[in-house]
Coordinates of C-alpha atoms and ligand atoms in Angstrom, one line a residue:
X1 CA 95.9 55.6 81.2
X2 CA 94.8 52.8 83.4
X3 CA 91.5 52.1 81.4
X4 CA 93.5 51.9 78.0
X5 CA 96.4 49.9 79.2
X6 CA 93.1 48.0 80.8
X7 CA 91.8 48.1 77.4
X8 CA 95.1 47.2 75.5
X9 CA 95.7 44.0 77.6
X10 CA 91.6 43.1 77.1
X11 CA 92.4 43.2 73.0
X12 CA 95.9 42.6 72.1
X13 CA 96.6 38.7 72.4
X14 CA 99.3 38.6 75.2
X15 CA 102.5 36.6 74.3
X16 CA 105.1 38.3 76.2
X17 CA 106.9 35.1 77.9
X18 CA 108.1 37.1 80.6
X19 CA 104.4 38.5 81.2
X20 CA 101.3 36.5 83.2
X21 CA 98.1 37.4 84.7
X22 CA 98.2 37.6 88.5
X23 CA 95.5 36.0 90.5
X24 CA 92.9 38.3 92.4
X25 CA 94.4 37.0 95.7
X26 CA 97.8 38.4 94.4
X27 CA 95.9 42.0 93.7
X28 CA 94.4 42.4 96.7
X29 CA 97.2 41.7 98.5
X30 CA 99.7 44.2 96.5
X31 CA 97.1 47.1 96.9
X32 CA 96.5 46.2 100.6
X33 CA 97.8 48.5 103.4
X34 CA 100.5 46.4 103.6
X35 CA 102.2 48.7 101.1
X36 CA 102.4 51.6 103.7
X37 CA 104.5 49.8 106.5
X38 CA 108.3 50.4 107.0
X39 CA 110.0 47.3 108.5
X40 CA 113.5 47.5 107.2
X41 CA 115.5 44.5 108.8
X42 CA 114.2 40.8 109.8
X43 CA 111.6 39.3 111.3
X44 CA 111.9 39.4 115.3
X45 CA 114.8 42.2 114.4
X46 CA 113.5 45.8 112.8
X47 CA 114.5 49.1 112.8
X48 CA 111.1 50.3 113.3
X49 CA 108.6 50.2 115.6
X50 CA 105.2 48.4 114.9
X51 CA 106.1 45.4 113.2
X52 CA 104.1 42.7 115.0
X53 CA 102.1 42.1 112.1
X54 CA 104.5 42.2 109.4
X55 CA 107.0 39.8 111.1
X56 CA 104.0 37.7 110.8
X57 CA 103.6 37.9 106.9
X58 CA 107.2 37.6 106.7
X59 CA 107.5 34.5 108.5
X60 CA 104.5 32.9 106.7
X61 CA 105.9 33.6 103.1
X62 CA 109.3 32.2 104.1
X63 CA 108.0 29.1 105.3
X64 CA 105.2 28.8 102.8
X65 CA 108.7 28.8 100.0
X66 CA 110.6 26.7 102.1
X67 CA 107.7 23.8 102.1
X68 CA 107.0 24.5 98.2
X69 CA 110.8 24.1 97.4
X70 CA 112.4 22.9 100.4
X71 CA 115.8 25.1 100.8
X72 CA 117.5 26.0 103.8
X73 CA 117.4 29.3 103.6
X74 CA 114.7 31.9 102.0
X75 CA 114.8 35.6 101.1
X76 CA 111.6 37.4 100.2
X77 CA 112.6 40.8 100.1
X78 CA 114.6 41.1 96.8
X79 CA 112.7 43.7 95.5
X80 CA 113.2 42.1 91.5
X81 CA 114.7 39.3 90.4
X82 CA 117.6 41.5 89.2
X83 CA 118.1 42.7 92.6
X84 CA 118.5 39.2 93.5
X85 CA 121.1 38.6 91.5
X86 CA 122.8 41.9 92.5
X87 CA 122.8 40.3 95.9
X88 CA 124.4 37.2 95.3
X89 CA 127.2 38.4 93.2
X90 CA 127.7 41.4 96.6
X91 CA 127.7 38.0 99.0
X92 CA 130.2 35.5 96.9
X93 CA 132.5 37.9 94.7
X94 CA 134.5 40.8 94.9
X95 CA 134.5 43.2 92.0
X96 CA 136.7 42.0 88.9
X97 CA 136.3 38.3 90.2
X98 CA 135.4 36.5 87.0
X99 CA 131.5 34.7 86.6
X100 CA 130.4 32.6 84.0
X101 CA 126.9 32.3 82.7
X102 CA 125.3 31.7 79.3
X103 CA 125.6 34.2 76.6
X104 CA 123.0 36.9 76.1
X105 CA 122.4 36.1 72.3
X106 CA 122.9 32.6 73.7
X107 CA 119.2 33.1 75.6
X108 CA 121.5 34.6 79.0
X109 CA 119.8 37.6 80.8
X110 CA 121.4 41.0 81.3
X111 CA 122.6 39.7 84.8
X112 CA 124.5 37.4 83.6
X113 CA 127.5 39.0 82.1
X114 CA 126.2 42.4 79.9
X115 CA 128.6 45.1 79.2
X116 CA 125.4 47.5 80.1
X117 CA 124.6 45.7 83.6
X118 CA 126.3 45.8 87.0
X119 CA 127.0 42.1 86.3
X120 CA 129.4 43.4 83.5
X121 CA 130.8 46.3 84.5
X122 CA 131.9 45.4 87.7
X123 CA 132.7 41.7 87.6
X124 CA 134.8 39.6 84.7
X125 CA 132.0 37.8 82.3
X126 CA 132.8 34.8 80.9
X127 CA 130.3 32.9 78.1
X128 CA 129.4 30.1 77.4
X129 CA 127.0 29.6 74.6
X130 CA 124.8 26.8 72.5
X131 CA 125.7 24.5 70.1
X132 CA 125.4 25.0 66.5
X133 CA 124.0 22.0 65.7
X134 CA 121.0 21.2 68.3
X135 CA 121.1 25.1 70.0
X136 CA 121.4 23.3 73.1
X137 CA 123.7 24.5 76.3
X138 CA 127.4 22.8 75.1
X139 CA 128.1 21.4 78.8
X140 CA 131.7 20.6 77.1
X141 CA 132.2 24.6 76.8
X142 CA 130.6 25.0 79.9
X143 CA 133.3 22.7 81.9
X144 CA 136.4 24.0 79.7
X145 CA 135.5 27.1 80.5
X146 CA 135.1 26.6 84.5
X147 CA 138.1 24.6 84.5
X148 CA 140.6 26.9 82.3
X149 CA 139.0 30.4 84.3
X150 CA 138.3 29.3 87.3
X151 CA 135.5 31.3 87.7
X152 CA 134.3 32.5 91.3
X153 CA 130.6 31.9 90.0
X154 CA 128.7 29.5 87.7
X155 CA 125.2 30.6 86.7
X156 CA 123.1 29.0 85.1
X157 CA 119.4 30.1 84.0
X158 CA 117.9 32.1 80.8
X159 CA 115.3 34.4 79.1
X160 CA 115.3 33.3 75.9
X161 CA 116.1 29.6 75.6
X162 CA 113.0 27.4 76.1
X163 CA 115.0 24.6 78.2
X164 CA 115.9 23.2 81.5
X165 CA 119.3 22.8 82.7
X166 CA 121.4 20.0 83.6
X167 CA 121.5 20.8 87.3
X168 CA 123.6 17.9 88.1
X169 CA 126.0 18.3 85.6
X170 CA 126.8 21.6 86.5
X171 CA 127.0 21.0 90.2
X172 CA 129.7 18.2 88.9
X173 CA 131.3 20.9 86.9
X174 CA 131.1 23.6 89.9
X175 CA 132.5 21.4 92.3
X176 CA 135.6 20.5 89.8
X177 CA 135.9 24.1 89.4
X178 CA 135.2 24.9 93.3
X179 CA 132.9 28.0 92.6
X180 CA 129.3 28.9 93.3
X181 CA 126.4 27.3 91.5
X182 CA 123.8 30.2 90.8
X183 CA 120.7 28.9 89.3
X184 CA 118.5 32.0 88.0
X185 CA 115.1 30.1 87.8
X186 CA 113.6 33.1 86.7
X187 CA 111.7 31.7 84.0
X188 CA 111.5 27.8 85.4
X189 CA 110.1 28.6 89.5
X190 CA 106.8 27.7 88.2
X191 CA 107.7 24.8 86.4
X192 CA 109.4 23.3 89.2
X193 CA 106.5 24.0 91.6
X194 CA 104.2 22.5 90.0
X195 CA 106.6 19.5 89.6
X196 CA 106.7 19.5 85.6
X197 CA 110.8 20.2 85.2
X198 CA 113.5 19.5 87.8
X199 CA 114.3 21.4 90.7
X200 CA 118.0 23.0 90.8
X201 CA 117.5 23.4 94.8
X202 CA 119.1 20.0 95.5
X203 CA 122.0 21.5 93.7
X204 CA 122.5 24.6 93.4
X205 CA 124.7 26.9 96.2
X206 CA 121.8 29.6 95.4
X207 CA 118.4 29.5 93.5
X208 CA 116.7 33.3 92.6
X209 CA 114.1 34.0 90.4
X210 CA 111.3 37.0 89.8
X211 CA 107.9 35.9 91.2
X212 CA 105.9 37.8 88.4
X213 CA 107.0 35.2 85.5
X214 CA 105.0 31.8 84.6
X215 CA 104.7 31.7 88.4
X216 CA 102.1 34.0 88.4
X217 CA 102.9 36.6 91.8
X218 CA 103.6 39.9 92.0
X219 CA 106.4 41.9 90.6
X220 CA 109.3 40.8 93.0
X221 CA 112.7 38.5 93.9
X222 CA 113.1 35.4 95.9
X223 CA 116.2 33.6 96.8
X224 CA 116.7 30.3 98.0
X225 CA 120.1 28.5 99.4
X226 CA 121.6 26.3 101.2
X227 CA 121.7 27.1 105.2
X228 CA 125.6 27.5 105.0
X229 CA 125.2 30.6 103.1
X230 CA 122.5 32.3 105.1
X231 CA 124.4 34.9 106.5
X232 CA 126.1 36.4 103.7
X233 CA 123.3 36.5 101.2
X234 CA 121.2 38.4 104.0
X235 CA 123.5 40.6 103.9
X236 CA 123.8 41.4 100.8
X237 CA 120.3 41.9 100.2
X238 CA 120.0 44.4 103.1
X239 CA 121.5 46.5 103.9
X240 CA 124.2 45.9 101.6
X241 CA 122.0 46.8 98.1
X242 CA 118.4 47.4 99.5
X243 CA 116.6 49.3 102.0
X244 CA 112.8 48.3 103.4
X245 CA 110.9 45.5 101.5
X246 CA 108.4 45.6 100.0
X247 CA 105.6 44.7 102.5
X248 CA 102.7 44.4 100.3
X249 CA 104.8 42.4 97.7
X250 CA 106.2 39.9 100.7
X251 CA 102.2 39.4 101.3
X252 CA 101.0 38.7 97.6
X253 CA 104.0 36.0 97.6
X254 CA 102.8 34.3 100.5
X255 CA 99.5 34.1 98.0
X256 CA 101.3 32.9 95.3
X257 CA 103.8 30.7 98.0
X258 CA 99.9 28.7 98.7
X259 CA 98.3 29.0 94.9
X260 CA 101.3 27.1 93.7
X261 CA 101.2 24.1 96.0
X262 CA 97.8 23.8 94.3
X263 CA 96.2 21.0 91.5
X264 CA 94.9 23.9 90.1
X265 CA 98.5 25.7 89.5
X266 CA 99.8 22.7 88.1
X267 CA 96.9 22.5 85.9
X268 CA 97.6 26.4 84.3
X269 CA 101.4 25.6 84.6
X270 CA 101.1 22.5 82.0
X271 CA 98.8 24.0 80.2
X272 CA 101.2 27.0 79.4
X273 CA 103.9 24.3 78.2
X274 CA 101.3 22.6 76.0
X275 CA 100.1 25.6 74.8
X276 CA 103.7 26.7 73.6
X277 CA 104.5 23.8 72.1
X278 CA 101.7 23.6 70.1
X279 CA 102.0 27.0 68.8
X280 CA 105.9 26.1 68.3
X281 CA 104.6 22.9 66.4
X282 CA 101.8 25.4 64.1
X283 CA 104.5 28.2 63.1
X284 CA 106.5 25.7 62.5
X285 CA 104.0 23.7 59.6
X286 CA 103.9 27.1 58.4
X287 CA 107.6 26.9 57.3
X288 CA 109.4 28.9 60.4
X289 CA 112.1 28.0 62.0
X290 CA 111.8 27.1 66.0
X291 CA 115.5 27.6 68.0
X292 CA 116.5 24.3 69.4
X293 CA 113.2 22.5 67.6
X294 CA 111.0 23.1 70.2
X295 CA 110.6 23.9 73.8
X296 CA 110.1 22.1 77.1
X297 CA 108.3 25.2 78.8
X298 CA 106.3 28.2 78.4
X299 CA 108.0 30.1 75.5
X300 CA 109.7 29.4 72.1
X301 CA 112.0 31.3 70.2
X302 CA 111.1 31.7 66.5
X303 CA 113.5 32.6 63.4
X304 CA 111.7 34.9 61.0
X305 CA 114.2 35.0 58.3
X306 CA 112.2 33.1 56.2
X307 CA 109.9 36.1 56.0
X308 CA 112.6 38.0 54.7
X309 CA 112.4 40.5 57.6
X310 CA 114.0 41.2 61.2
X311 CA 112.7 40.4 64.7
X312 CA 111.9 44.1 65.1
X313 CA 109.9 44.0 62.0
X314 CA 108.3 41.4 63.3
X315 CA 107.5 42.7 66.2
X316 CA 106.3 46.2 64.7
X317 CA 104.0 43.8 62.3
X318 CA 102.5 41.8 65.0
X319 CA 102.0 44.7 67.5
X320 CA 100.0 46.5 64.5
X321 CA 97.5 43.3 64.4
X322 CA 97.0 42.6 68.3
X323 CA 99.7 40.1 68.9
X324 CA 102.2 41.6 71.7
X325 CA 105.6 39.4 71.5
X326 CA 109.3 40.2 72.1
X327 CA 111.5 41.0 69.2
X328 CA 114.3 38.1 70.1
X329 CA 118.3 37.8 69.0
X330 CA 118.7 34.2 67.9
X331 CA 122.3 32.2 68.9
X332 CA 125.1 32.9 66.2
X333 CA 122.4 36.0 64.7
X334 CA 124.2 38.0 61.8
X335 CA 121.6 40.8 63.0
X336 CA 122.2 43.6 65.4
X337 CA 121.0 43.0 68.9
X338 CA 118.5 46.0 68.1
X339 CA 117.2 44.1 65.1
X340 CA 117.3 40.2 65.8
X341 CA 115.8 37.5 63.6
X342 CA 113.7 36.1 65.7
X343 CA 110.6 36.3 68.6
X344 CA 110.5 35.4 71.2
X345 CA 107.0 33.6 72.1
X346 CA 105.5 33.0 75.5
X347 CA 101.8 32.1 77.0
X348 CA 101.4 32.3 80.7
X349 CA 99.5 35.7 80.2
X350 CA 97.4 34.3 77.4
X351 CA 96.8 31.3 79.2
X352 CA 95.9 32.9 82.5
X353 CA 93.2 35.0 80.5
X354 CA 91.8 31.7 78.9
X355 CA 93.6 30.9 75.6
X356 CA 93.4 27.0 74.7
X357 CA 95.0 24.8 72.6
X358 CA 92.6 24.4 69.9
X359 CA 92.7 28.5 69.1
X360 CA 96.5 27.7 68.7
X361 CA 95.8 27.3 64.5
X362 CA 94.2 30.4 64.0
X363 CA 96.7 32.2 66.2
X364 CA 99.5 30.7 64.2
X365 CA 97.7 31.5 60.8
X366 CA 97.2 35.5 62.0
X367 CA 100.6 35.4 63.0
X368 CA 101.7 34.3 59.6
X369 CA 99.7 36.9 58.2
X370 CA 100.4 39.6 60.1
X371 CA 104.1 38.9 59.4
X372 CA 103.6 38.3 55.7
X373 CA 102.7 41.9 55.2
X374 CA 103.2 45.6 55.4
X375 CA 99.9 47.0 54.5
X376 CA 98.1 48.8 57.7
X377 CA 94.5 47.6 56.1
X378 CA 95.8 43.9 56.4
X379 CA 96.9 44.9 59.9
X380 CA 93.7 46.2 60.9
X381 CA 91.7 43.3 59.6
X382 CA 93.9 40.6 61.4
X383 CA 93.7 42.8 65.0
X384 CA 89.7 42.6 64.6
X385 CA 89.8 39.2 64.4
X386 CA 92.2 38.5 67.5
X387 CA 90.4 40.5 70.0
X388 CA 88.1 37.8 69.7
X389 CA 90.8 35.0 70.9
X390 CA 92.7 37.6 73.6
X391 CA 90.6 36.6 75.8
X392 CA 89.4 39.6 77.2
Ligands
LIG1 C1 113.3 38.2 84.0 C2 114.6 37.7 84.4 C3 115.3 38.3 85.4 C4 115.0 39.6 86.0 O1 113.8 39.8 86.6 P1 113.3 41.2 87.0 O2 112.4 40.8 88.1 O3 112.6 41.8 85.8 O4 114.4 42.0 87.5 C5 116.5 37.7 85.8 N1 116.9 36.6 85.2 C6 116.3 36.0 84.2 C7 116.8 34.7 83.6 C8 115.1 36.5 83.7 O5 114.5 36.0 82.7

């Protein structure tokens, strides 16, 4: 199973958003021995024995973050970057206390308000959503909303909208409110390492994001805050929701802590942007529809309606000719959530394995293709043809 997963990444064209291709330093580190030590607690204060060197590694990734994004305070245990945001709702709001955050079909993540998610079920969500006009955050909605509920948490952040946020504006808005700014950065970290989009540490109460996104690290969490909070979010990430970190994953981020300080990251990081954009640009001369006309980052969300079929189908089609991408539900969709009428588009794994910019017309013209049809021979033909651009 590992050779044909291998095998599948080496021949399908890779354009899951949320997906990238870590760096050798970042493998060797995550199947290290690291993997194997127990060090539940902090550096300098474990409940086991033998931790000399893993206080160490600790140490170093937290002060490699706090020089790449300069925040207070740095966590590098949360296991995901779900389990990050688990954490900060345990160490600022009590269960029932009301938290407002974008809305899924809006572009929000699971986190942030579903009915099927701790974030849900437990607390009060409250959406905002985009405008119908531009598809853009409505910042208006955003403060009526604070100031009418009084919300105990503002979060801000996506997975399918292909924007930055207004950081000062909502810290404005959060400070009229008096709640928390929560800034889920998940899909922006490596954007804002590499300097390309504003930072929402100068602003926000607490950053978190998943270090196996655009920023190319392992499968893990970081959070970042401001010094005053400190002590409750350690807390809540252990032991309130999690146990011992994960060693080998605390080393491969101290990797990825140093690669993204690099020329070199900042190089791939613009080049996933440009990338996107010019795909956006290409499906879009083809007569598609791009959500919010564009995107400032590595992903794009795409309305297929024109085709006359869903976002599944799309998917299904796609999937049959080598292209991997995420069936997406577009703001204000008449589909089904299961359905959707749109994809959602990313790079950073196709990037990272050596896709340029001037493939990007022959991977929009498959794409229309593939889309175009339901005939398995068609199919076939098209996937052929990729495995020459996936990079492998
Ligand atoms: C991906 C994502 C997460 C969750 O990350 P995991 O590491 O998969 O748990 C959280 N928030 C946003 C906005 C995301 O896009």
């Amino acid at each position: 199973m590992i050779e044909r997963e291998s095998t599948r990444r080496r021949t399908w064209l890779q354009l899951l958003a949320s997906e990238t291709e870590p760096t050798s330093g970042v493998r060797a580190a995550m199947a290290s021995t690291f993997d194997s030590k127990y060090a539940e607690g902090r550096p300098g204060s474990r409940y086991h024995g033998g931790c000399e060197v893993v206080d160490e590694l600790e140490e170093l990734a937290i002060g490699r973050a706090r020089d790449l994004f300069g925040a207070g305070h740095v966590d590098v245990q949360p296991l995901s970057g779900s389990a990050a945001n688990l954490a900060v709702h345990a160490a600022f709001a009590q269960p029932g206390d009301p938290v407002l955050a974008l809305r899924l079909e809006h572009g929000g993540h699971q986190t942030h308000g579903s009915r099927a998610n701790f974030s849900g079920r437990w607390f009060s969500p409250l959406h905002y959503e985009v405008r119908r006009d531009d598809e853009l955050v409505d910042y208006d909605q955003v403060r009526e909303l604070a100031l009418v509920h009084r919300p105990r948490m503002l979060v801000a952040g996506a997975t399918s909208y292909s924007r930055s946020f207004d950081y000062p504006l909502l810290r404005e808005i959060a400070d009229e409110a008096e709640c928390i700014l929560l800034v889920d950065a998940a899909h922006l970290a490596g954007h804002v390492a590499a300097g390309l989009l504003p930072s929402p540490v100068p602003h926000a109460d607490v950053v978190t994001f998943s270090t196996n996104k655009v920023f190319r690290g392992p499968r893990g969490g970081v959070i970042l805050a401001r010094t005053e909070h400190a002590d409750a979010l350690r807390k809540a990430v252990h032991p309130f929701i999690q146990g011992g970190p994960s060693m080998h994953a605390i080393a491969a981020k101290a990797v990825t802590f140093h690669d993204a300080g690099t020329e070199e990251f900042a190089d791939y990081v613009r080049a996933t942007a440009r990338i996107a954009t010019d795909l956006a640009d290409a499906l879009t001369a083809r007569g598609l529809r791009v959500v919010s006309g564009g995107t400032d980052i590595h992903l794009a969300v795409v309305d297929v309606a024109a085709l006359g079929i869903s976002g599944s189908e799309a998917q299904d089609r796609l999937n049959r000719s080598g292209i991997v991408v995420d069936k997406a539900v577009l703001p204000f969709d008449e589909r089904p959530v299961a359905e959707g009428s749109g994809i959602r588009i990313g790079t950073p794994a196709a990037t990272s394995r050596g896709l340029t910019a001037d493939m990007i017309p022959a991977v929009a013209d498959a794409m229309l293709a593939a889309m175009s049809t339901d005939d398995l021979a068609t199919h076939d033909r098209i996937h052929r043809e990729i495995s020459s651009l996936a990079c492998g």
